[in-house]
Short mmCIF file of C-alpha atoms in Angstrom, two decimals:
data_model
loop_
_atom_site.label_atom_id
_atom_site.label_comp_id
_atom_site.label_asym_id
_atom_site.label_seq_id
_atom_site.Cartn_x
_atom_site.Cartn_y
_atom_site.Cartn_z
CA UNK H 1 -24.11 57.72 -1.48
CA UNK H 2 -21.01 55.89 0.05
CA UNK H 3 -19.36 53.87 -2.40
CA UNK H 4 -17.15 50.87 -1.36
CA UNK H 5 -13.78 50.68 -2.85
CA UNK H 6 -12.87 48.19 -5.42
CA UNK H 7 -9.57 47.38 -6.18
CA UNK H 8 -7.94 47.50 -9.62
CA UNK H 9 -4.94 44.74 -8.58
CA UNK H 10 -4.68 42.00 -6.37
CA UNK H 11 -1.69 40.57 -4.07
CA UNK H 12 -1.09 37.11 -4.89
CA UNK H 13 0.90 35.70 -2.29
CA UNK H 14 0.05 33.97 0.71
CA UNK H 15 -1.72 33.75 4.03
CA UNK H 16 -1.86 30.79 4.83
CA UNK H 17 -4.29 29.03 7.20
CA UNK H 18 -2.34 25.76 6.82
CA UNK H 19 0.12 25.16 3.79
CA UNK H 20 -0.47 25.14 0.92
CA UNK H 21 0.02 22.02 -1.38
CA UNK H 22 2.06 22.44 -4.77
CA UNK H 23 -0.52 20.71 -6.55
CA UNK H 24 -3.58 23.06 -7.52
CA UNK H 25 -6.73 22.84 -5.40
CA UNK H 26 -10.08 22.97 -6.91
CA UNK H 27 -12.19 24.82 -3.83
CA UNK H 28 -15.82 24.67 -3.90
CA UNK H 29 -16.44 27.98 -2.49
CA UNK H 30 -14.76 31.38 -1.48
CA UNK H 31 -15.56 33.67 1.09
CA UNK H 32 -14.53 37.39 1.45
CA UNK H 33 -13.77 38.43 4.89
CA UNK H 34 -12.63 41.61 6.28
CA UNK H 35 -9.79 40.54 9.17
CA UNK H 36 -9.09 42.26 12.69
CA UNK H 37 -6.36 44.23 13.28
CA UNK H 38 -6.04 46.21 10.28
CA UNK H 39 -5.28 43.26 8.30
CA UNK H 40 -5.71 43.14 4.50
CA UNK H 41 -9.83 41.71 3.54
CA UNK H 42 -8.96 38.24 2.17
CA UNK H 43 -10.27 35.34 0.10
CA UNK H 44 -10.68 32.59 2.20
CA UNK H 45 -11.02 28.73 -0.13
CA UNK H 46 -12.61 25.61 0.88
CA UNK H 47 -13.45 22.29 -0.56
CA UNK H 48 -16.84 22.15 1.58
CA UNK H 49 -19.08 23.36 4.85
CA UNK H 50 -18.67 20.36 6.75
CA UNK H 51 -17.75 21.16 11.03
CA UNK H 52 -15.03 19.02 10.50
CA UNK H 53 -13.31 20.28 8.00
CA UNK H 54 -10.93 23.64 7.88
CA UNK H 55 -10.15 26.29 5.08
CA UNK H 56 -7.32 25.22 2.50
CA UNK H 57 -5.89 28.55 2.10
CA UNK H 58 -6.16 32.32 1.92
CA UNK H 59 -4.97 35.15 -0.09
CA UNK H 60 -5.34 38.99 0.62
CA UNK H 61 -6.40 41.32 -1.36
CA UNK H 62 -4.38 44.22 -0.90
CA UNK H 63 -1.42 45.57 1.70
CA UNK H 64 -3.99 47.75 3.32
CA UNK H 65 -6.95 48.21 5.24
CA UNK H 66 -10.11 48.30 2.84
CA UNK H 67 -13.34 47.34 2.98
CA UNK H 68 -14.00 45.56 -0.50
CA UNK H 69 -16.70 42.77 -1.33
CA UNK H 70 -17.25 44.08 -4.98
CA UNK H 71 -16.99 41.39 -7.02
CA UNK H 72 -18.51 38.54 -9.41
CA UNK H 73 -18.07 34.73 -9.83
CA UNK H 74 -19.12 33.51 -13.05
CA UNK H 75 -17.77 30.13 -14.09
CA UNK H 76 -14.56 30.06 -12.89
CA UNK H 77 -13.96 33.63 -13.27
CA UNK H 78 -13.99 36.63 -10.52
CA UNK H 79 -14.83 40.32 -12.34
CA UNK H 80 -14.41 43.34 -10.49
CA UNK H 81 -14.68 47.17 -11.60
CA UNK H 82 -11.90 49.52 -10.35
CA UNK H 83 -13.77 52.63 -8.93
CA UNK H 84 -10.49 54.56 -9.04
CA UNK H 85 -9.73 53.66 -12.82
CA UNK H 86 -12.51 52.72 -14.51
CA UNK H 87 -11.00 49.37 -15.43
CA UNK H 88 -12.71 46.01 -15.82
CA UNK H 89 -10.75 43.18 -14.53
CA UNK H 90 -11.03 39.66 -15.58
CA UNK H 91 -9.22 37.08 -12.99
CA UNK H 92 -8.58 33.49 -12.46
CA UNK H 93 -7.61 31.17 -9.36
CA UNK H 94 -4.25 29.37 -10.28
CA UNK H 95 -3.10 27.24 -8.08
CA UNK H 96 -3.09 29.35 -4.71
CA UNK H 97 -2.88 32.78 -6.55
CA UNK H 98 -5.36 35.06 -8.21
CA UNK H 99 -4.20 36.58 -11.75
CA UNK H 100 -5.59 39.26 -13.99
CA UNK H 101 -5.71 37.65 -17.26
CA UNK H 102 -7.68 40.48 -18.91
CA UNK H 103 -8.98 44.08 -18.73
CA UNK H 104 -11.53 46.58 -20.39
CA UNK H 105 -11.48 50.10 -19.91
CA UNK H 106 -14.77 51.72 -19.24
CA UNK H 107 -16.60 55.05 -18.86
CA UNK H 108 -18.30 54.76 -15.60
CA UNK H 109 -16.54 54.36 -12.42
CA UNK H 110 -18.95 51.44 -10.76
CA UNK H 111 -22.38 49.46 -11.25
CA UNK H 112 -25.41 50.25 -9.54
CA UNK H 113 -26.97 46.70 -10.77
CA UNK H 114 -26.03 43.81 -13.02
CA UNK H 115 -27.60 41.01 -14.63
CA UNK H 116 -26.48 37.96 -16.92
CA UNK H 117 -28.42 37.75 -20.20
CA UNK H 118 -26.70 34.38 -21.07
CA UNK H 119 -23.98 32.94 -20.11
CA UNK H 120 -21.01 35.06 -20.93
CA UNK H 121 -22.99 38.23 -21.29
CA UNK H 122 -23.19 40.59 -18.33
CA UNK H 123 -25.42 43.28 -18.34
CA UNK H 124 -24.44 46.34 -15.97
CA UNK H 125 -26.45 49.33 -14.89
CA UNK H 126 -24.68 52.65 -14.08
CA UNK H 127 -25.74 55.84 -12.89
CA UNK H 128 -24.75 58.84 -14.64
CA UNK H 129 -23.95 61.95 -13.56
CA UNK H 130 -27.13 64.64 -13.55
CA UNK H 131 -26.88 67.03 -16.29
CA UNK H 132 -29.03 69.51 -17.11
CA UNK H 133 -31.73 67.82 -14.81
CA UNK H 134 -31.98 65.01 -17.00
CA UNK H 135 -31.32 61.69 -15.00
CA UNK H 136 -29.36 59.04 -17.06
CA UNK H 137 -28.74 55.30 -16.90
CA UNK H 138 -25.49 54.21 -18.58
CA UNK H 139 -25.93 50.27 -20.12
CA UNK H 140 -23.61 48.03 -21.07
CA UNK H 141 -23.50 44.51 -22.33
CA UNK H 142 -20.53 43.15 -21.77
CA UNK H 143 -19.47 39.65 -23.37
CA UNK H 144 -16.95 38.85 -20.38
CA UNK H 145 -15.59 35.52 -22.63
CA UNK H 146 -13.85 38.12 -24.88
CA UNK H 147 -13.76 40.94 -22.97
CA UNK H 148 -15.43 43.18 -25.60
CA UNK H 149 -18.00 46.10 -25.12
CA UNK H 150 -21.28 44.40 -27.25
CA UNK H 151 -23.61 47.36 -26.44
CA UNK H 152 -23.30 50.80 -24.57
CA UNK H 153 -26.10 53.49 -24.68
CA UNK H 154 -27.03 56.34 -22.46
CA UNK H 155 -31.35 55.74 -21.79
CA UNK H 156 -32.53 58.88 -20.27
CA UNK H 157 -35.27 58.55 -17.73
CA UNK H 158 -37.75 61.17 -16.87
CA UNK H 159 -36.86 63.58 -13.88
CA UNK H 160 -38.73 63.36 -10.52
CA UNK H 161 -38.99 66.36 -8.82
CA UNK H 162 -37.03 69.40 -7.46
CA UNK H 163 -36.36 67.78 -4.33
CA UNK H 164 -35.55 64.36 -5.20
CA UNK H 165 -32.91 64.56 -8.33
CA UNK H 166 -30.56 61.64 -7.40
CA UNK H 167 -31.58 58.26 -9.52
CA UNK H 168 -30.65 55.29 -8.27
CA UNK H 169 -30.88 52.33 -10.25
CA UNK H 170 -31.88 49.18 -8.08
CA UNK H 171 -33.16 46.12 -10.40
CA UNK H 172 -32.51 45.08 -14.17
CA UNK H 173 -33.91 42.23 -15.96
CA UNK H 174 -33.85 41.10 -18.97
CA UNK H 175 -36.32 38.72 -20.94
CA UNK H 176 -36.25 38.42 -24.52
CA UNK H 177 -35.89 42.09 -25.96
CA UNK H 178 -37.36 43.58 -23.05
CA UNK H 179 -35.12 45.30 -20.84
CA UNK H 180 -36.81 46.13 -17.28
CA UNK H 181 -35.29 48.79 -14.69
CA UNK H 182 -36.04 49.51 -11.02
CA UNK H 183 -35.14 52.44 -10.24
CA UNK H 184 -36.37 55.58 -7.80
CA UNK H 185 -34.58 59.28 -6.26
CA UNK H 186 -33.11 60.47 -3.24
CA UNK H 187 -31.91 63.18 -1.77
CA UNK H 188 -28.94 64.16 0.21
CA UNK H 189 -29.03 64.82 3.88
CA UNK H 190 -26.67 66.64 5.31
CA UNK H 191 -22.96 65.53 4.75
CA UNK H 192 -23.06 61.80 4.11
CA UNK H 193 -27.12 61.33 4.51
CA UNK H 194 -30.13 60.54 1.94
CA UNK H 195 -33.34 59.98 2.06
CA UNK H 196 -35.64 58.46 -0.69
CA UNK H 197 -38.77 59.34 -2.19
CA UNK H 198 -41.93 57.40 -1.46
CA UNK H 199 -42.21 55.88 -5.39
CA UNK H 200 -40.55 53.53 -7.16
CA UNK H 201 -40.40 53.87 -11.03
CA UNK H 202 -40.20 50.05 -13.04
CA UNK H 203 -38.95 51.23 -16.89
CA UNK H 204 -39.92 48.83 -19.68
CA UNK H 205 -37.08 49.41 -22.78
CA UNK H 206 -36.81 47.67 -25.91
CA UNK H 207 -33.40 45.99 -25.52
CA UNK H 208 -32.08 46.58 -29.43
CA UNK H 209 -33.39 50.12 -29.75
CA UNK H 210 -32.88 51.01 -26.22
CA UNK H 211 -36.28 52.71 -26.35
CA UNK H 212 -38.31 53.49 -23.51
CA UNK H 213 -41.62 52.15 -24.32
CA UNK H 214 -43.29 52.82 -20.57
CA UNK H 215 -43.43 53.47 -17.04
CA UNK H 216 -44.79 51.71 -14.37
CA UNK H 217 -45.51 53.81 -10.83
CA UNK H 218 -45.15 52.37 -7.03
CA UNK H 219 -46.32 53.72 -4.15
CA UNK H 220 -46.41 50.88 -1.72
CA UNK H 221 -42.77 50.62 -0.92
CA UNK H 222 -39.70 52.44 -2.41
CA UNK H 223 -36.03 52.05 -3.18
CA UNK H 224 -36.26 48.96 -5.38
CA UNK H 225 -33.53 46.57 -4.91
CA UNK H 226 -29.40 47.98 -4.04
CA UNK H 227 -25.91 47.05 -5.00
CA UNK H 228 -26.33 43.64 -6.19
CA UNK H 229 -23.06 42.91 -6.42
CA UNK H 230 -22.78 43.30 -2.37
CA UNK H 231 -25.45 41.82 -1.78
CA UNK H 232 -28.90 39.91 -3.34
CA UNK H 233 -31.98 41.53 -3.71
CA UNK H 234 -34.19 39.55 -6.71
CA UNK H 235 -34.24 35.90 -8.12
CA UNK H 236 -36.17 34.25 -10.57
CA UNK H 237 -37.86 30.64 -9.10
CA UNK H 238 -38.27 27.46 -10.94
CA UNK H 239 -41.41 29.07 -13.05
CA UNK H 240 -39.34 31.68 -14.35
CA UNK H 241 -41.14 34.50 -12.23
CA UNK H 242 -39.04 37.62 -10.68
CA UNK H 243 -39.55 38.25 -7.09
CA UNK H 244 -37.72 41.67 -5.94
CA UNK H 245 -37.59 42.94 -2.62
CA UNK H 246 -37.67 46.96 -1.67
CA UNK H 247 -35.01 48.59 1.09
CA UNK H 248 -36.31 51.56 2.55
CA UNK H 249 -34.91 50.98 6.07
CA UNK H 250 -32.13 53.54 7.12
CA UNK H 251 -29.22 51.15 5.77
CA UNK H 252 -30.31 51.41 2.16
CA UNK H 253 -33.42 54.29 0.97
CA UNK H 254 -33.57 55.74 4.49
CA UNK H 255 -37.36 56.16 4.26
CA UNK H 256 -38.36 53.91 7.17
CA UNK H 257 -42.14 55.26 6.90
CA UNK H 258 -42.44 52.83 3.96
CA UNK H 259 -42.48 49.11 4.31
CA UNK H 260 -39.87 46.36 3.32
CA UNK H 261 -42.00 44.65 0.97
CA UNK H 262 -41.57 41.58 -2.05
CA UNK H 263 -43.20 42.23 -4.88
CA UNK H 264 -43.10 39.77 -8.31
CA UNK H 265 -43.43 40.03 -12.03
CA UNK H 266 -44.60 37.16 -13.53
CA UNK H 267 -42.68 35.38 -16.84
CA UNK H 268 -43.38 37.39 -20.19
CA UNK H 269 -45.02 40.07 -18.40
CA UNK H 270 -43.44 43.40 -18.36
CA UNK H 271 -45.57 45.18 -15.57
CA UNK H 272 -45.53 44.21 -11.60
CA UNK H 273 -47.77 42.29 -10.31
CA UNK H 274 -50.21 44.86 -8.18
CA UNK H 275 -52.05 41.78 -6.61
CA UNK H 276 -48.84 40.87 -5.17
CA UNK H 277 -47.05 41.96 -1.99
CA UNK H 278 -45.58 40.57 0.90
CA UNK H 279 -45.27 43.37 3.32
CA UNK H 280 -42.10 42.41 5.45
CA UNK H 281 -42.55 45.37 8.04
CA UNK H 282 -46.31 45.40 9.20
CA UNK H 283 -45.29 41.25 9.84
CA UNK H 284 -42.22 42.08 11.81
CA UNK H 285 -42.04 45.07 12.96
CA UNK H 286 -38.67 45.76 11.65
CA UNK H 287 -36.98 46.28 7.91
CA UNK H 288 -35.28 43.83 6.05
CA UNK H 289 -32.02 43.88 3.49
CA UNK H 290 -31.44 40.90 0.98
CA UNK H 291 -33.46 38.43 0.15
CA UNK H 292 -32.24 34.85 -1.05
CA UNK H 293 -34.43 31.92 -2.95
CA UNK H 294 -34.11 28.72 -1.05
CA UNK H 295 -36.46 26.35 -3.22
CA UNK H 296 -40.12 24.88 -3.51
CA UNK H 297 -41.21 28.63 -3.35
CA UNK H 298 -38.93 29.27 0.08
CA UNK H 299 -36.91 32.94 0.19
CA UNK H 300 -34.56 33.89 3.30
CA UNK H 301 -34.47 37.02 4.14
CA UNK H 302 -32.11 39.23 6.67
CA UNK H 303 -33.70 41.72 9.38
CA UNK H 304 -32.68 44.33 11.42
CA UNK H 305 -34.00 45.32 15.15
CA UNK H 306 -34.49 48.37 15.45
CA UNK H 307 -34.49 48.60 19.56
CA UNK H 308 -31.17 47.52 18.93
CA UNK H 309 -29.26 50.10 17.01
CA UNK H 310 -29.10 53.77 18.02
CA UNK H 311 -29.01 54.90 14.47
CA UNK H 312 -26.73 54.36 11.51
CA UNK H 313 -23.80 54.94 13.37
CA UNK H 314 -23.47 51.92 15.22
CA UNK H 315 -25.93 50.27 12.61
CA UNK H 316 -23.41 47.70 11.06
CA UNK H 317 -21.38 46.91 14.57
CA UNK H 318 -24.41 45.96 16.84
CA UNK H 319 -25.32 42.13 16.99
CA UNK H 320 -28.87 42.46 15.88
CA UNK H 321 -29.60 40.38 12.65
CA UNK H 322 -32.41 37.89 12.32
CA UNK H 323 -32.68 35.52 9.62
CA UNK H 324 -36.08 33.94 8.44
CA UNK H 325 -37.99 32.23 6.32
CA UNK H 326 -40.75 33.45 3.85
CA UNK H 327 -43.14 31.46 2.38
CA UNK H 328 -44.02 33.43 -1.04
CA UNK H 329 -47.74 31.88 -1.94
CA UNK H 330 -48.71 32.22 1.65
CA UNK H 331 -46.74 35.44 2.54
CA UNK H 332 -46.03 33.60 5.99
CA UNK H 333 -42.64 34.68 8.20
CA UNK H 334 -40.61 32.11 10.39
CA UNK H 335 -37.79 32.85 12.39
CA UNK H 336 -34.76 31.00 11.73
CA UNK H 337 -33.26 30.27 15.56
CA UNK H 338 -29.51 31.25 14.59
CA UNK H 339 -27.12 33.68 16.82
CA UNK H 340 -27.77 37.15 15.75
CA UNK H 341 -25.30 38.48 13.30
CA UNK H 342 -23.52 42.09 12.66
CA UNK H 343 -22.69 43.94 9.38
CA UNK H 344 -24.72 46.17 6.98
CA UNK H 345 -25.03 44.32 3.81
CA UNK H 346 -24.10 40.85 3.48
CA UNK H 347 -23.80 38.01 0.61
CA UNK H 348 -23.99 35.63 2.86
CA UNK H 349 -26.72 32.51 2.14
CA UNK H 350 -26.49 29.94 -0.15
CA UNK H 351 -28.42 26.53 -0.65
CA UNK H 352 -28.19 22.85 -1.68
CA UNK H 353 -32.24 22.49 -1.66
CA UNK H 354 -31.76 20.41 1.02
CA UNK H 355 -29.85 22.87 3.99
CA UNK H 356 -29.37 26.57 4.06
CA UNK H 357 -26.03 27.51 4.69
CA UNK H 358 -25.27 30.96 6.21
CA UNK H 359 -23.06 32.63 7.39
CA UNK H 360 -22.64 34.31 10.68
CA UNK H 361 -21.13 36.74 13.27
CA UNK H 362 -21.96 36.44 16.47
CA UNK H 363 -21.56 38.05 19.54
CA UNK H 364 -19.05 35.68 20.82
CA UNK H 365 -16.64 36.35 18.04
CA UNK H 366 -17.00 33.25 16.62
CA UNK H 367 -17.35 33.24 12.86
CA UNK H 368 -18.86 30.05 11.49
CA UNK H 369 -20.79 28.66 8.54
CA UNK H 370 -24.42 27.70 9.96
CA UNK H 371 -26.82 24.88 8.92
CA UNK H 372 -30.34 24.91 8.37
CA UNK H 373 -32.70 22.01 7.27
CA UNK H 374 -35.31 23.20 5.32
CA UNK H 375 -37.53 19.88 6.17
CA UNK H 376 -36.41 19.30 9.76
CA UNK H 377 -35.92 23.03 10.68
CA UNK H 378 -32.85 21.95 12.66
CA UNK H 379 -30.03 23.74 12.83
CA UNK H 380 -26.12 22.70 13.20
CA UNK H 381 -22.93 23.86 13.18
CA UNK H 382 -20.94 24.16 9.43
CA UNK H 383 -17.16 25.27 8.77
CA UNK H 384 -15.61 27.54 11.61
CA UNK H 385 -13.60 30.45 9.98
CA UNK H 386 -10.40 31.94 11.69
CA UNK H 387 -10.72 34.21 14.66
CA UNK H 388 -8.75 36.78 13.08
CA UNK H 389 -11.96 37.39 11.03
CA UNK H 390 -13.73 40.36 11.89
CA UNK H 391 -16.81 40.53 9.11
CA UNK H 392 -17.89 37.50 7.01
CA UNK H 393 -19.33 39.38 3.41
CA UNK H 394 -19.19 37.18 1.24
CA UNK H 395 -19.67 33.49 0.29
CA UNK H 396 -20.22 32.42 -2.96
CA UNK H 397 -20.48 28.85 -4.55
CA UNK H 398 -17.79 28.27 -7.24
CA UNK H 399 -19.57 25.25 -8.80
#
């Protein structure tokens, strides 16, 4: 499967938006943008979302052309994993700069999935490389406040089929000392193609032992959850249950037969729900990729269209991406009346309870922060972003 670059260092000078003041700025959120014109992708700061307000400053993240949004924000920190070394970065903001302040050498080259078992624990999934038909999930815990390995073990999981040998690892969780993995097998097609099976496999482990103690099948939907670090695809709401959300459309698993569907495990339970299921597709007629909780039992989710899009060739450039609301105890759909955005996988939503925020690409190159009023269902304009921005990726909260 295509990877996406991530970079080992970072360029800390300037592009500026407007100057930069010597005293250090404390932004409230960062977005990652990939620019026109073969422009480095950049960080982009601001103090808030507000229409009247602009950027405070901007810093690119390398000298060249590449796509990267492979990163994590965890109080006051960004983390990235260099695909070409291996290397786990730690960095700060300081003042208007970015600095590596520490790294960790590891054996795997990215992370399929990642979760946070406390606060300064990160737990990473990796895929392995097949060997002798045996399919193998690489785990790490990683405290990230002193940069030390905690735990590392190899959990083997139990081979699919001939045809399907390829694991990828979708979901982790972790509750207690029960470790939980979503994971299910593709195939390649052709030179750069895949397609999935039509299960999904949920692993129960105990966490200290890393034994497997069981296996859970699905047959409803497959390919369980994605790159989390691009882009969300599970959150836990204010009862502590998991909802998860399964990609099958031709973006992610590339077995559009099979719905888009959320499914939930409950807290303290191990297995999925099976009297549970939204299923996204037979609602809307079209698959869906991320899925973001909004509050009061409220998710947003991102659709495609298919009668939009010839195939995955012109998938990501083609303004064709609905946003909407799902209403988990009902399994109702709403469409959110925002311009349709472009780009394949996008961390792009975030919430204050009281307004969505997200962030768009529309067809009238304007790139712009939306607002959404989850009581009024209004919707208004939020921070406009500079026209040399070609893709919006990312937006996280730094708060």
């Amino acid at each position: 499967m295509k990877r996406f670059l991530v970079l080992f260092s970072l360029v800390t000078f300037i592009f500026s938006c407007k100057q930069v003041p010597e005293k250090n700025i404390d932004p409230n959120f960062v977005f990652c943008l990939f620019n026109k014109d073969e422009s480095p992708t950049s960080f982009l700061f601001s103090e808030n979302l507000d229409d009247s307000k602009r950027p405070t400053f901007q810093i690119p993240l390398s000298t060249s052309r590449i796509q990267e949004r492979e990163y994590i924000y965890k109080n006051g920190f960004f983390y990235r994993l260099s695909s070409r070394t291996s290397v786990f970065t730690k960095q700060q903001l300081q003042g208007s700069s970015l600095i590596i302040i520490d790294s960790l050498p590891l054996r795997n080259s990215d992370f399929e999935t990642i979760a946070w078992k406390d606060s300064t624990n990160l737990i990473a999934v990796c895929r392995e490389d097949l060997a002798e038909k045996i399919s193998q999930a690489r785990i790490y815990q990683i405290d990230v406040a002193t940069m030390k390995i905690i735990k590392e073990d190899t959990i083997v999981l139990p081979f699919a089929t001939e045809e399907y040998k390829a694991l990828h690892i979708g979901l982790v969780d972790i509750e207690n000392d029960n470790l939980w993995l979503a994971y299910s097998f593709f195939k390649p097609t052709g030179k750069y193609g895949h397609t999935t099976s039509d299960t999904t496999y949920y692993a129960n482990i105990k966490y200290e032992s890393f034994k497997l103690v069981n296996i859970q099948k699905e047959t409803r939907s497959t390919y369980p959850g994605g790159f989390n670090i691009i882009q969300s695809y599970s959150f836990k709401d204010e009862h502590g249950d998991y909802y998860f959300m399964t990609n099958p459309g031709i973006a992610l698993g590339n077995n559009p037969k099979l719905p888009t569907a959320i499914f939930r495990k409950k807290k303290g339970q191990q297995l999925v729900d099976q009297d549970y299921m939204i299923n996204i597709s037979k609602t809307i007629g079209n698959h869906a990729y991320g899925i973001w909780y909004v509050g009061n039992g409220k998710a947003i989710i991102r659709n495609e269209q298919k009668k939009l899009y010839t195939d995955f060739s012109n998938f990501h450039a083609v303004y064709q991406f609905e946003y909407r609301l799902v209403d988990l105890k009902s399994g109702s759909i709403e469409k959110i009346p925002l311009p349709l955005d472009k780009g394949t996988q996008k961390e792009n939503v975030w919430t204050d309870k009281k307004y969505v925020y997200i962030t768009i690409d529309d067809s009238n190159d304007e790139h712009r922060v939306w607002k959404y009023n989850l009581q009024t269902k209004e919707i208004s304009k939020g921070l406009k972003l500079p026209n040399s921005t070609n893709f919006t990726v990312r937006m996280d909260y730094l708060k």
